[in-house]
Amino acid sequence: MVTSFLLWLFLSFVILVGMGIPLAYSLFLSSALAMAAASDLPSVLIMQQMQKGIDSFPILAIPIFFIAGDLMNRGQVSDYLIRLCLVFVGWIRGALAYFTIIVSMIFAGTTGSSAAESAAVGSVFIPNLTKRGYDRGFSVALVACASVIGIIIPPSTFMIIYGSFGNVSVVALFVAGILPGVLIGLSLMAISAYYAKKYNYPKEMDRIAKPKEMFDAVKKGIWPVGVPVLLIGGMVGGIFTPTEASMVTVIYTLAIIFLVYKTLKLRDIPGIITHNALGSAIPLFCLACAGIYGYLLAYYKVPDYVGDAVASVTTNPNAIMTFIIVSFLIIGTFMDGTPAIIVMLPITQKLGQIAGFHPVHLGLVVCLTIALGLLTPPYGLCTLISCAIGKVKLTDAIKPLTPMFASMLLVILVLAYFPDVALFLPRLLVPNMVP
Amino acid sequence: GCGTTPKEAPKTKSTDAEVETVILKAATNNPKTSGHYKGLEIFKKLVEERTNGVVQVELYSDAVLGDEEQMAEGMKMGTVDAMMAASAKYANFVPEMDLYSPPYTFKSWEHMQAVVKSDVNEKIANAVKERRGDIYLGVFTDGVRNVFTRKPVNSLDELKGLKLRTMTGPNETNSWKALGTNPTPLAYTELYAALESGVVDGAENSMAAILNMKFYESCKYVYKTQHNYLTLPFFISAKAIEKIPADLREIVIQAGMDTCKEQIDWAIENDKKAEEILVTQHGITIVEMSKEDKEKALELCNNVQNENAARIKMEADLEKIREIGKNY
Amino acid sequence: MKERATRVVDKIVKMLEFLTGFCASIMLISIMWQVFTRFIVKTPSIWTEEIARYSFIYMAMFGAAVGVKKGSHFGMTLFTDRLKGRARDLYMRYVVNLTIVICSIIIVFYGWDFAIQFGMTRVSPTFLVPMTWVFISIPLTGVFMLVFALYNIIFEDYSKEVSLEEELRNQEIELNI
Ligand code: NA
Ligand code: NA
């Protein structure tokens, strides 16, 4: 009975997804079909698990971070950031490419989702990059990769979901995300430098800025830098929970928009709230449906079977880590991150137990790998969005994307196989959360 | 036929394959290292021994089958067969269970155990049976809860104004207000950091929890309030009983009841051990509560207990608990 | 007929969008109050978490229903992208939306069962109100999903090509281009 149940569960899901049924409904219906066809579980169980899937306090942070990010975006906060960057590095060749990365890294501190981030960062930078003579394919690839940093540098929707459902400290995951975020940022800069030299990309300023210009840019542009400082500082200090931190981010953003920039009016706010509530509802519904699927796997002890099967082949941590990374890269090619985390969570954690991975280390690698999946076709949301903005065919973006993708993969592999590197920052900043 | 020897029975598909085994899913939302899980392990051992392996118990920890509320719903759905929950959580389904929840309901382990043997407990068992059909087998415990703080607290007076992380619900918050503290709701997972940074001045929990969660790193003082001899009622569902062959039902129920006794003994012992480790290995200072302060605290909490009992219409039963308490 | 149905459905969408935003606002205000009481007043509020959590659930459910009308529930479109014209129209209507109809019926039916059978016997920890008031959000959403999916089957025209930009806009992702 268990075997036929799992066959139903798995095959009907694959077929439904392949048929183009939305992911949430594929998860829902395959669970219902398997339960009806091969189990005596009561149907109300589906409803209980659906409700449970979104009844968790930490995930309230998700829509709130969406709102914070959107406020920054519409309040043109990034413009001031760009001006800030301009006065300091405008005279370097390829400066605009560096801005893209730096702004993504700071913006990354506020946007909950990479998709929204590619849209936000992309619509500012891609037109500018191409206008200034940067190659279209390069610009698109750069924005796609830079926006993936958004998933890695806190806050991160994936980490909130992984942490709150996987019983891992969200704050520890956030802190762990800083190092890979910065490393990936630096490697993207190195690649950009190579391209800038090779194709003779322009400088943004022909001279070093005057102190007065610097002062003016800092006066206005320094405010958004406060967001990650407040956010990380507040959480590391144990002052805010992630949910409270998201709210503090919104309040701070509102304060700088209304008091400093005056780029939004009070009457714009309800629209922004509704827009982001609607936008976050889609992944949240997916989360609810993935909750059913994940529960059924756990109920039939699939994690134990998979664990035993893997353990019978190897218990070598590096081999298991490779298995996890490859699995998530494959899953990431046809499934969005949110449901992938939930569905796979029990299995992932079981494998982690067998290999003896630190929960924070494992969570970090999984979130990083899934973030990377946002670049890979066919379901590479960040790449797709960037291509849409840049009006480039996917094939034209692939060539410049490849070295960037490779460098990101390298960073992930380093963190995957050297746990001490991955856990360095959390152990330093939040030692209690990485026991 | 029946199983041969208890030792080889648990493996199914043996020679007497006509004995169909029944699998019971017993779950807790707590980790494998907890006293809760220890109780389930005892249950598994007793049931499998006494039914010669005909009834097998599968254990689920870490909220794999949901948190306390979802497990309770699962008991009705047939996805969970046996579970325990904090009395305050289960009271969301059976309000009568809340009788045991308020701080200072029990004065000592002996008092708590005497109440659990009394007809007050029987009345609650009937309410459980009537409202949900579950069979209430008895209670587990995770130790007695004490206040632990960053700065020393030497008397009841010094609790005043202290920002204390407590459990939620009117019974808890009102009692802690009555005791003069400033109760602060906070997710348990955030507590360590909050203690570390001083967002809260202290919290309350069992010695085992202080030890396991490393709260001793920021809180060096335990004020032995002994305000809550934690009751974790343990249940088996009606659906589960139906699954079990008729001649084994009583045996399983008895095994469940015996599990509770064994678990409590284990947990009380464990509580003492944890206290010893905290003192000897982690340099924790334990301040005993004076007799007068204890009396005063009990009195301050009376009102909350009365209101709670009135809400769930069990005033007479509260009186009985107090009556029993006079002997301890 | 079509105009009338469209008018009614658009009204429902408007209402749901308003409710989604409203629930989100309640959630935001509760958490803002929580932050305020904890850090400014120093007497943390006890009821904010429950209100925030439950309005969040309503927000997510209502928003998901709107998603059916807008076609914003994402999936793998590798296969459907290859369909053109009438074939695509028929497929989207009678396969994709019909599947949503089936799911919605299950959600309405068992969601109601769950809300009544399990909600009435469980109360929320802080306010002690029956959980039916929370659980009912599921079948309620199912009803709206059902209405929208049926509308899509009967009236929606899927024969035209959908650009990715349009699809992203459906997913509430705005492109400033
Ligand atoms: Na981010
Ligand atoms: Na992908």
PDB file of C-alpha atoms and ligand atoms in Angstrom, chain A residues 107-113 117 149-157, ligand 1:
ATOM      1  CA  PHE A 107      18.833  46.299  -2.091  1.00  0.00           C
ATOM      2  CA  ALA A 108      19.160  42.629  -1.386  1.00  0.00           C
ATOM      3  CA  GLY A 109      18.883  43.617   2.206  1.00  0.00           C
ATOM      4  CA  THR A 110      15.332  44.713   1.681  1.00  0.00           C
ATOM      5  CA  THR A 111      13.592  42.792  -1.033  1.00  0.00           C
ATOM      6  CA  GLY A 112      12.089  39.522  -0.034  1.00  0.00           C
ATOM      7  CA  SER A 113      12.064  37.985  -3.457  1.00  0.00           C
ATOM      8  CA  GLU A 117      14.404  42.185  -7.319  1.00  0.00           C
ATOM      9  CA  ILE A 149      22.359  37.813  -4.317  1.00  0.00           C
ATOM     10  CA  GLY A 150      19.024  39.049  -3.006  1.00  0.00           C
ATOM     11  CA  ILE A 151      18.153  35.518  -1.987  1.00  0.00           C
ATOM     12  CA  ILE A 152      21.485  35.049  -0.319  1.00  0.00           C
ATOM     13  CA  ILE A 153      22.006  38.275   1.584  1.00  0.00           C
ATOM     14  CA  PRO A 154      19.340  38.712   4.253  1.00  0.00           C
ATOM     15  CA  PRO A 155      16.446  39.025   4.320  1.00  0.00           C
ATOM     16  CA  SER A 156      15.614  36.004   2.272  1.00  0.00           C
ATOM     17  CA  THR A 157      12.235  34.410   1.732  1.00  0.00           C
TER      18      THR A 157
HETATM   19 NA    NA D   1      17.415  39.488   0.446  1.00  0.00          NA
END
